[in-house]
């Protein structure tokens, strides 16, 4: 169950282990909602995470706001969907869905884990 950054990613592994052939993931948004709402209970990012680092940027002409760990989770989910050959489907108006169809170069430019000692390329 060790693959992934979130309970969503980790539970996908549990579901496959349990024998499910297809996993539909609903609402793994990996982004902040209106007014930076972070949780279904209505907590804002500031309430939920104290002093969060919030990133924002356009994807498909829509501005998304997220945290670095949430962005990493979105990119990781997209890559897992690709590798699953249709066994994992992402459903909803979510950041991972917005990233579906983007190539590896795009996903790497958005967010990727660096190898120990590796430095990111300078901004262009």
PDB file of C-alpha atoms in Angstrom:
ATOM      1  CA  UNK A   1       0.000   0.000   0.000  1.00  0.00           C
ATOM      2  CA  UNK A   2       3.079   2.199  -0.087  1.00  0.00           C
ATOM      3  CA  UNK A   3       2.608   3.789  -3.514  1.00  0.00           C
ATOM      4  CA  UNK A   4       1.405   7.384  -3.628  1.00  0.00           C
ATOM      5  CA  UNK A   5       1.259  10.519  -1.523  1.00  0.00           C
ATOM      6  CA  UNK A   6      -2.352  10.459  -0.324  1.00  0.00           C
ATOM      7  CA  UNK A   7      -4.970   8.104   1.039  1.00  0.00           C
ATOM      8  CA  UNK A   8      -6.529   8.084  -2.449  1.00  0.00           C
ATOM      9  CA  UNK A   9      -3.348   6.798  -4.080  1.00  0.00           C
ATOM     10  CA  UNK A  10      -2.714   4.300  -1.343  1.00  0.00           C
ATOM     11  CA  UNK A  11      -6.247   2.981  -1.378  1.00  0.00           C
ATOM     12  CA  UNK A  12      -5.981   2.321  -5.117  1.00  0.00           C
ATOM     13  CA  UNK A  13      -3.297  -0.222  -4.199  1.00  0.00           C
ATOM     14  CA  UNK A  14      -5.567  -1.750  -1.560  1.00  0.00           C
ATOM     15  CA  UNK A  15      -8.430  -2.005  -4.054  1.00  0.00           C
ATOM     16  CA  UNK A  16      -6.238  -3.833  -6.582  1.00  0.00           C
ATOM     17  CA  UNK A  17      -4.954  -6.109  -3.819  1.00  0.00           C
ATOM     18  CA  UNK A  18      -8.585  -6.865  -2.917  1.00  0.00           C
ATOM     19  CA  UNK A  19      -9.153  -7.976  -6.497  1.00  0.00           C
ATOM     20  CA  UNK A  20     -11.029  -5.069  -8.021  1.00  0.00           C
ATOM     21  CA  UNK A  21     -10.440  -4.864 -11.746  1.00  0.00           C
ATOM     22  CA  UNK A  22     -11.345  -1.195 -12.193  1.00  0.00           C
ATOM     23  CA  UNK A  23     -11.214   1.733  -9.781  1.00  0.00           C
ATOM     24  CA  UNK A  24     -13.229   4.907 -10.413  1.00  0.00           C
ATOM     25  CA  UNK A  25     -11.892   7.829  -8.373  1.00  0.00           C
ATOM     26  CA  UNK A  26     -14.462  10.548  -7.733  1.00  0.00           C
ATOM     27  CA  UNK A  27     -13.474  13.967  -6.443  1.00  0.00           C
ATOM     28  CA  UNK A  28      -9.749  13.592  -5.753  1.00  0.00           C
ATOM     29  CA  UNK A  29      -9.470  17.309  -6.433  1.00  0.00           C
ATOM     30  CA  UNK A  30      -5.846  17.916  -5.359  1.00  0.00           C
ATOM     31  CA  UNK A  31      -6.665  21.633  -5.397  1.00  0.00           C
ATOM     32  CA  UNK A  32      -8.280  24.297  -3.279  1.00  0.00           C
ATOM     33  CA  UNK A  33     -11.891  25.285  -3.825  1.00  0.00           C
ATOM     34  CA  UNK A  34     -13.412  28.751  -3.991  1.00  0.00           C
ATOM     35  CA  UNK A  35     -12.033  31.054  -1.298  1.00  0.00           C
ATOM     36  CA  UNK A  36      -9.278  28.475  -0.771  1.00  0.00           C
ATOM     37  CA  UNK A  37     -11.614  25.961   0.868  1.00  0.00           C
ATOM     38  CA  UNK A  38      -9.471  22.946   1.702  1.00  0.00           C
ATOM     39  CA  UNK A  39     -11.857  20.419   3.232  1.00  0.00           C
ATOM     40  CA  UNK A  40     -15.454  19.279   2.859  1.00  0.00           C
ATOM     41  CA  UNK A  41     -16.138  20.593   6.381  1.00  0.00           C
ATOM     42  CA  UNK A  42     -15.549  24.145   5.102  1.00  0.00           C
ATOM     43  CA  UNK A  43     -12.084  24.741   6.572  1.00  0.00           C
ATOM     44  CA  UNK A  44     -10.013  27.167   4.561  1.00  0.00           C
ATOM     45  CA  UNK A  45      -6.409  26.370   3.681  1.00  0.00           C
ATOM     46  CA  UNK A  46      -5.259  28.784   6.390  1.00  0.00           C
ATOM     47  CA  UNK A  47      -7.445  27.055   9.004  1.00  0.00           C
ATOM     48  CA  UNK A  48      -6.517  23.552   7.921  1.00  0.00           C
ATOM     49  CA  UNK A  49      -2.780  24.063   7.405  1.00  0.00           C
ATOM     50  CA  UNK A  50      -1.957  27.166   9.502  1.00  0.00           C
ATOM     51  CA  UNK A  51       0.402  29.016   7.155  1.00  0.00           C
ATOM     52  CA  UNK A  52       0.238  27.042   3.899  1.00  0.00           C
ATOM     53  CA  UNK A  53       2.393  27.534   0.841  1.00  0.00           C
ATOM     54  CA  UNK A  54      -0.154  28.019  -1.932  1.00  0.00           C
ATOM     55  CA  UNK A  55       0.778  27.779  -5.594  1.00  0.00           C
ATOM     56  CA  UNK A  56      -1.320  28.864  -8.516  1.00  0.00           C
ATOM     57  CA  UNK A  57      -1.134  28.575 -12.262  1.00  0.00           C
ATOM     58  CA  UNK A  58      -3.220  28.082 -15.382  1.00  0.00           C
ATOM     59  CA  UNK A  59      -3.962  24.659 -16.838  1.00  0.00           C
ATOM     60  CA  UNK A  60      -6.262  24.500 -19.854  1.00  0.00           C
ATOM     61  CA  UNK A  61      -7.036  28.239 -19.450  1.00  0.00           C
ATOM     62  CA  UNK A  62      -8.286  27.748 -15.877  1.00  0.00           C
ATOM     63  CA  UNK A  63      -6.473  29.086 -12.832  1.00  0.00           C
ATOM     64  CA  UNK A  64      -5.830  26.396 -10.225  1.00  0.00           C
ATOM     65  CA  UNK A  65      -4.725  26.973  -6.623  1.00  0.00           C
ATOM     66  CA  UNK A  66      -3.068  24.143  -4.751  1.00  0.00           C
ATOM     67  CA  UNK A  67      -0.272  23.215  -2.364  1.00  0.00           C
ATOM     68  CA  UNK A  68       2.978  21.549  -3.498  1.00  0.00           C
ATOM     69  CA  UNK A  69       2.061  18.186  -1.951  1.00  0.00           C
ATOM     70  CA  UNK A  70      -1.379  18.270  -3.564  1.00  0.00           C
ATOM     71  CA  UNK A  71       0.159  19.053  -6.959  1.00  0.00           C
ATOM     72  CA  UNK A  72       2.589  16.146  -6.556  1.00  0.00           C
ATOM     73  CA  UNK A  73      -0.375  13.900  -5.747  1.00  0.00           C
ATOM     74  CA  UNK A  74      -2.240  15.090  -8.867  1.00  0.00           C
ATOM     75  CA  UNK A  75       0.717  14.389 -11.150  1.00  0.00           C
ATOM     76  CA  UNK A  76       1.283  10.989  -9.528  1.00  0.00           C
ATOM     77  CA  UNK A  77      -2.398  10.070  -9.999  1.00  0.00           C
ATOM     78  CA  UNK A  78      -2.252  11.003 -13.683  1.00  0.00           C
ATOM     79  CA  UNK A  79       0.802   8.817 -14.187  1.00  0.00           C
ATOM     80  CA  UNK A  80      -0.851   5.910 -12.396  1.00  0.00           C
ATOM     81  CA  UNK A  81      -3.943   6.270 -14.570  1.00  0.00           C
ATOM     82  CA  UNK A  82      -1.739   6.035 -17.678  1.00  0.00           C
ATOM     83  CA  UNK A  83       0.064   2.948 -16.397  1.00  0.00           C
ATOM     84  CA  UNK A  84      -3.199   1.245 -15.428  1.00  0.00           C
ATOM     85  CA  UNK A  85      -4.356   0.803 -19.039  1.00  0.00           C
ATOM     86  CA  UNK A  86      -7.933   1.776 -18.223  1.00  0.00           C
ATOM     87  CA  UNK A  87      -8.123   0.114 -14.815  1.00  0.00           C
ATOM     88  CA  UNK A  88      -8.129   3.485 -12.994  1.00  0.00           C
ATOM     89  CA  UNK A  89     -10.472   6.292 -14.063  1.00  0.00           C
ATOM     90  CA  UNK A  90     -10.548   9.817 -12.633  1.00  0.00           C
ATOM     91  CA  UNK A  91     -14.006  11.379 -12.462  1.00  0.00           C
ATOM     92  CA  UNK A  92     -14.969  15.012 -11.852  1.00  0.00           C
ATOM     93  CA  UNK A  93     -13.804  18.586 -12.254  1.00  0.00           C
ATOM     94  CA  UNK A  94     -10.435  18.055 -10.611  1.00  0.00           C
ATOM     95  CA  UNK A  95      -6.820  19.048 -11.099  1.00  0.00           C
ATOM     96  CA  UNK A  96      -5.757  15.495 -12.021  1.00  0.00           C
ATOM     97  CA  UNK A  97      -8.478  15.367 -14.680  1.00  0.00           C
ATOM     98  CA  UNK A  98      -7.221  18.705 -16.039  1.00  0.00           C
ATOM     99  CA  UNK A  99      -3.753  17.146 -16.299  1.00  0.00           C
ATOM    100  CA  UNK A 100      -4.936  14.027 -18.148  1.00  0.00           C
ATOM    101  CA  UNK A 101      -3.668  14.038 -21.701  1.00  0.00           C
ATOM    102  CA  UNK A 102      -0.618  16.140 -20.885  1.00  0.00           C
ATOM    103  CA  UNK A 103       2.696  14.592 -21.907  1.00  0.00           C
ATOM    104  CA  UNK A 104       5.546  13.691 -19.560  1.00  0.00           C
ATOM    105  CA  UNK A 105       7.456  16.875 -20.375  1.00  0.00           C
ATOM    106  CA  UNK A 106       4.453  18.947 -19.298  1.00  0.00           C
ATOM    107  CA  UNK A 107       3.962  16.927 -16.113  1.00  0.00           C
ATOM    108  CA  UNK A 108       7.681  17.220 -15.320  1.00  0.00           C
ATOM    109  CA  UNK A 109       7.507  20.986 -15.843  1.00  0.00           C
ATOM    110  CA  UNK A 110       4.513  21.208 -13.521  1.00  0.00           C
ATOM    111  CA  UNK A 111       5.973  19.096 -10.749  1.00  0.00           C
ATOM    112  CA  UNK A 112       8.283  16.149 -10.364  1.00  0.00           C
ATOM    113  CA  UNK A 113      10.331  14.599  -7.623  1.00  0.00           C
ATOM    114  CA  UNK A 114      14.058  15.204  -7.949  1.00  0.00           C
ATOM    115  CA  UNK A 115      16.584  12.439  -7.433  1.00  0.00           C
ATOM    116  CA  UNK A 116      18.914  12.880  -4.432  1.00  0.00           C
ATOM    117  CA  UNK A 117      21.477  15.542  -5.333  1.00  0.00           C
ATOM    118  CA  UNK A 118      19.643  16.598  -8.510  1.00  0.00           C
ATOM    119  CA  UNK A 119      18.982  20.286  -8.974  1.00  0.00           C
ATOM    120  CA  UNK A 120      16.008  21.592 -10.939  1.00  0.00           C
ATOM    121  CA  UNK A 121      16.778  23.294 -14.247  1.00  0.00           C
ATOM    122  CA  UNK A 122      17.002  27.085 -14.107  1.00  0.00           C
ATOM    123  CA  UNK A 123      13.744  28.880 -15.008  1.00  0.00           C
ATOM    124  CA  UNK A 124      13.411  29.950 -18.624  1.00  0.00           C
TER     125      UNK A 124
END
